[in-house]
mmCIF file of C-alpha atoms in Angstrom:
data_model
loop_
_atom_site.group_PDB
_atom_site.id
_atom_site.type_symbol
_atom_site.label_atom_id
_atom_site.label_comp_id
_atom_site.label_asym_id
_atom_site.label_seq_id
_atom_site.Cartn_x
_atom_site.Cartn_y
_atom_site.Cartn_z
ATOM 1 C CA MET A 6 7.029 -9.253 7.521
ATOM 2 C CA GLU A 7 7.976 -7.815 10.886
ATOM 3 C CA ILE A 8 5.744 -8.755 13.816
ATOM 4 C CA THR A 9 5.774 -6.164 16.591
ATOM 5 C CA VAL A 10 3.857 -5.696 19.833
ATOM 6 C CA VAL A 11 2.720 -2.512 21.542
ATOM 7 C CA HIS A 12 0.857 -1.840 24.779
ATOM 8 C CA GLY A 13 -1.934 0.529 23.901
ATOM 9 C CA ASP A 14 -5.270 1.301 22.315
ATOM 10 C CA ILE A 15 -5.904 -0.224 18.885
ATOM 11 C CA THR A 16 -8.138 2.711 17.929
ATOM 12 C CA ARG A 17 -5.158 5.092 18.140
ATOM 13 C CA GLN A 18 -2.708 3.137 15.993
ATOM 14 C CA GLN A 19 -1.175 4.980 13.045
ATOM 15 C CA VAL A 20 -1.373 2.104 10.554
ATOM 16 C CA ASP A 21 -2.985 1.470 7.190
ATOM 17 C CA ALA A 22 -5.547 -0.940 8.642
ATOM 18 C CA VAL A 23 -6.784 -2.031 12.053
ATOM 19 C CA VAL A 24 -8.278 -5.458 12.579
ATOM 20 C CA ASN A 25 -11.573 -5.609 14.406
ATOM 21 C CA ALA A 26 -12.572 -8.697 16.372
ATOM 22 C CA ALA A 27 -16.192 -8.582 15.267
ATOM 23 C CA ASN A 28 -19.200 -10.780 15.805
ATOM 24 C CA ARG A 29 -20.958 -12.560 12.937
ATOM 25 C CA GLY A 30 -23.672 -9.906 12.703
ATOM 26 C CA MET A 31 -21.145 -7.122 11.949
ATOM 27 C CA ARG A 32 -23.220 -4.524 13.781
ATOM 28 C CA GLY A 33 -20.909 -3.588 16.632
ATOM 29 C CA GLY A 34 -20.591 -5.161 20.045
ATOM 30 C CA GLY A 35 -18.390 -5.019 23.120
ATOM 31 C CA GLY A 36 -14.642 -5.130 23.693
ATOM 32 C CA VAL A 37 -12.471 -4.332 20.670
ATOM 33 C CA ASP A 38 -15.524 -4.282 18.403
ATOM 34 C CA GLY A 39 -17.292 -1.682 20.527
ATOM 35 C CA ALA A 40 -14.162 0.449 20.837
ATOM 36 C CA ILE A 41 -13.554 0.454 17.071
ATOM 37 C CA HIS A 42 -17.171 1.326 16.286
ATOM 38 C CA ALA A 43 -17.188 4.094 18.929
ATOM 39 C CA ALA A 44 -13.907 5.632 17.766
ATOM 40 C CA GLY A 45 -14.631 5.163 14.061
ATOM 41 C CA GLY A 46 -18.062 6.728 14.297
ATOM 42 C CA PRO A 47 -21.239 5.933 12.365
ATOM 43 C CA ALA A 48 -19.450 5.515 9.016
ATOM 44 C CA VAL A 49 -17.996 2.158 10.155
ATOM 45 C CA LEU A 50 -21.409 0.734 11.019
ATOM 46 C CA ALA A 51 -22.990 2.147 7.857
ATOM 47 C CA ASP A 52 -20.285 0.475 5.754
ATOM 48 C CA CYS A 53 -20.738 -2.821 7.663
ATOM 49 C CA VAL A 54 -24.471 -2.758 6.908
ATOM 50 C CA ALA A 55 -23.874 -1.929 3.233
ATOM 51 C CA ARG A 56 -21.047 -4.416 2.594
ATOM 52 C CA PHE A 57 -22.166 -7.240 4.884
ATOM 53 C CA PRO A 58 -25.975 -7.293 5.003
ATOM 54 C CA HIS A 59 -25.878 -10.891 6.271
ATOM 55 C CA GLY A 60 -22.678 -10.548 8.344
ATOM 56 C CA LEU A 61 -19.592 -12.742 7.963
ATOM 57 C CA ALA A 62 -18.839 -16.367 8.720
ATOM 58 C CA THR A 63 -16.612 -17.350 11.624
ATOM 59 C CA GLY A 64 -12.974 -17.322 10.460
ATOM 60 C CA ASP A 65 -13.639 -14.923 7.585
ATOM 61 C CA ALA A 66 -12.622 -11.291 7.051
ATOM 62 C CA GLY A 67 -13.833 -8.248 5.167
ATOM 63 C CA TRP A 68 -13.044 -4.543 5.135
ATOM 64 C CA THR A 69 -14.828 -1.253 5.655
ATOM 65 C CA THR A 70 -13.898 2.367 5.928
ATOM 66 C CA ALA A 71 -12.184 3.345 9.164
ATOM 67 C CA GLY A 72 -14.376 6.417 9.588
ATOM 68 C CA ASP A 73 -12.798 8.711 12.186
ATOM 69 C CA LEU A 74 -9.958 6.309 13.097
ATOM 70 C CA PRO A 75 -6.405 7.291 12.099
ATOM 71 C CA ALA A 76 -6.208 4.147 9.931
ATOM 72 C CA ARG A 77 -7.537 4.012 6.362
ATOM 73 C CA TRP A 78 -9.444 0.750 6.732
ATOM 74 C CA VAL A 79 -10.929 -1.591 9.290
ATOM 75 C CA ILE A 80 -10.511 -5.273 8.505
ATOM 76 C CA HIS A 81 -13.240 -7.125 10.377
ATOM 77 C CA VAL A 82 -12.649 -10.747 11.384
ATOM 78 C CA VAL A 83 -15.078 -13.067 13.122
ATOM 79 C CA GLY A 84 -13.241 -15.164 15.665
ATOM 80 C CA PRO A 85 -14.552 -18.405 17.109
ATOM 81 C CA ASP A 86 -16.502 -18.215 20.364
ATOM 82 C CA HIS A 87 -14.643 -20.737 22.522
ATOM 83 C CA ARG A 88 -17.140 -20.316 25.371
ATOM 84 C CA SER A 89 -20.005 -21.456 23.144
ATOM 85 C CA GLY A 90 -18.118 -24.535 21.919
ATOM 86 C CA GLN A 91 -16.347 -23.193 18.817
ATOM 87 C CA THR A 92 -12.953 -24.744 19.620
ATOM 88 C CA ASP A 93 -11.640 -25.455 16.104
ATOM 89 C CA ARG A 94 -8.263 -23.683 16.138
ATOM 90 C CA SER A 95 -8.255 -23.422 12.341
ATOM 91 C CA LEU A 96 -11.115 -20.900 12.626
ATOM 92 C CA LEU A 97 -8.903 -18.735 14.828
ATOM 93 C CA THR A 98 -5.840 -18.955 12.594
ATOM 94 C CA SER A 99 -8.054 -18.281 9.580
ATOM 95 C CA CYS A 100 -8.885 -14.866 11.052
ATOM 96 C CA TYR A 101 -5.236 -13.813 10.843
ATOM 97 C CA ALA A 102 -4.629 -15.378 7.425
ATOM 98 C CA ARG A 103 -7.800 -13.881 5.937
ATOM 99 C CA ALA A 104 -7.038 -10.454 7.466
ATOM 100 C CA LEU A 105 -3.636 -10.479 5.763
ATOM 101 C CA ALA A 106 -5.213 -11.546 2.458
ATOM 102 C CA VAL A 107 -7.646 -8.631 2.689
ATOM 103 C CA ALA A 108 -4.772 -6.298 3.627
ATOM 104 C CA ASP A 109 -2.912 -7.455 0.523
ATOM 105 C CA GLU A 110 -5.990 -6.773 -1.628
ATOM 106 C CA LEU A 111 -6.146 -3.240 -0.189
ATOM 107 C CA GLY A 112 -2.407 -2.612 -0.502
ATOM 108 C CA ALA A 113 -2.016 -2.079 3.252
ATOM 109 C CA GLY A 114 1.592 -2.051 4.409
ATOM 110 C CA SER A 115 0.910 -1.950 8.154
ATOM 111 C CA VAL A 116 -1.842 -3.718 10.060
ATOM 112 C CA ALA A 117 -2.702 -3.552 13.777
ATOM 113 C CA PHE A 118 -4.183 -6.738 15.259
ATOM 114 C CA PRO A 119 -5.962 -7.374 18.542
ATOM 115 C CA LEU A 120 -5.669 -10.792 20.145
ATOM 116 C CA VAL A 121 -8.687 -12.324 18.400
ATOM 117 C CA SER A 122 -11.149 -14.382 20.472
ATOM 118 C CA ALA A 123 -9.129 -14.054 23.707
ATOM 119 C CA GLY A 124 -11.565 -11.643 25.372
ATOM 120 C CA ILE A 125 -15.260 -12.323 25.846
ATOM 121 C CA TYR A 126 -15.049 -15.331 23.478
ATOM 122 C CA GLY A 127 -12.802 -17.024 26.014
ATOM 123 C CA TRP A 128 -10.065 -18.543 23.856
ATOM 124 C CA PRO A 129 -7.217 -19.553 26.228
ATOM 125 C CA LYS A 130 -4.816 -16.607 26.085
ATOM 126 C CA HIS A 131 -1.568 -18.572 25.718
ATOM 127 C CA ASP A 132 -2.966 -20.495 22.751
ATOM 128 C CA ALA A 133 -4.489 -17.339 21.244
ATOM 129 C CA VAL A 134 -1.033 -15.733 21.292
ATOM 130 C CA ALA A 135 0.593 -18.850 19.811
ATOM 131 C CA ALA A 136 -2.028 -19.090 17.057
ATOM 132 C CA ALA A 137 -1.577 -15.425 16.136
ATOM 133 C CA ILE A 138 2.209 -15.491 16.044
ATOM 134 C CA GLU A 139 2.434 -18.843 14.224
ATOM 135 C CA THR A 140 -0.013 -17.701 11.551
ATOM 136 C CA LEU A 141 1.524 -14.265 11.073
ATOM 137 C CA ALA A 142 5.084 -15.634 10.979
ATOM 138 C CA ALA A 143 4.201 -18.222 8.320
ATOM 139 C CA ALA A 144 2.192 -15.875 6.109
ATOM 140 C CA GLU A 145 3.191 -14.958 2.597
ATOM 141 C CA THR A 146 2.099 -11.354 2.382
ATOM 142 C CA ALA A 147 3.126 -7.938 1.134
ATOM 143 C CA VAL A 148 2.291 -6.441 4.566
ATOM 144 C CA ALA A 149 5.505 -5.024 6.038
ATOM 145 C CA GLU A 150 4.374 -4.800 9.683
ATOM 146 C CA ALA A 151 1.857 -6.829 11.652
ATOM 147 C CA ARG A 152 1.480 -4.985 14.937
ATOM 148 C CA MET A 153 -0.071 -6.877 17.834
ATOM 149 C CA VAL A 154 -1.813 -4.357 20.098
ATOM 150 C CA ALA A 155 -2.340 -5.385 23.715
ATOM 151 C CA PHE A 156 -4.685 -3.275 25.782
ATOM 152 C CA ASP A 157 -3.493 -4.640 29.128
ATOM 153 C CA ARG A 158 0.039 -5.059 30.469
ATOM 154 C CA GLY A 159 -0.250 -8.830 31.078
ATOM 155 C CA THR A 160 -1.256 -9.549 27.482
ATOM 156 C CA TYR A 161 1.505 -7.274 26.225
ATOM 157 C CA GLN A 162 4.088 -9.177 28.294
ATOM 158 C CA LEU A 163 2.769 -12.530 27.100
ATOM 159 C CA ILE A 164 2.955 -11.510 23.432
ATOM 160 C CA ALA A 165 6.381 -9.881 23.872
ATOM 161 C CA GLN A 166 7.736 -13.009 25.571
ATOM 162 C CA SER A 167 6.340 -15.231 22.815
ATOM 163 C CA LEU A 168 7.848 -13.018 20.103
ATOM 164 C CA SER A 169 11.263 -13.102 21.779
ATOM 165 C CA THR A 170 11.365 -16.896 21.582
ATOM 166 C CA THR A 171 10.359 -17.199 17.921
#
């Protein structure tokens, strides 16, 4: 699998699936979650309610329609909230591994990932990048491209630098 990085908006990526950094309730929120729900429209939320009436556990993943997004699917992952004491790194790496497993179930060849838990959940950015790249690089998957999407220039540079040394 090729791991790439782009500086841009995850809601505009032309991929089979976009990964949403969701909260456990699966009803929309801020950051990436809010952007995906806003761009995807009401169909994303309706599918979340139907498929995940009780939400998802931290570290797990599940899919919904992508609604109005250019992707076919949204793969929702629930990252650990570092600020509230969820510091088990295996929960973070599980988000990437489970997202790829769901992508394989769907037959997705390209998947766009945000940097899970590194925003409002406060996971230290350098370790969030390392966890993502380590997990993606070690994965056995049929996904051809895992695209890391960085909304800001600093995160893009950090991911690009990390990819160049792996």
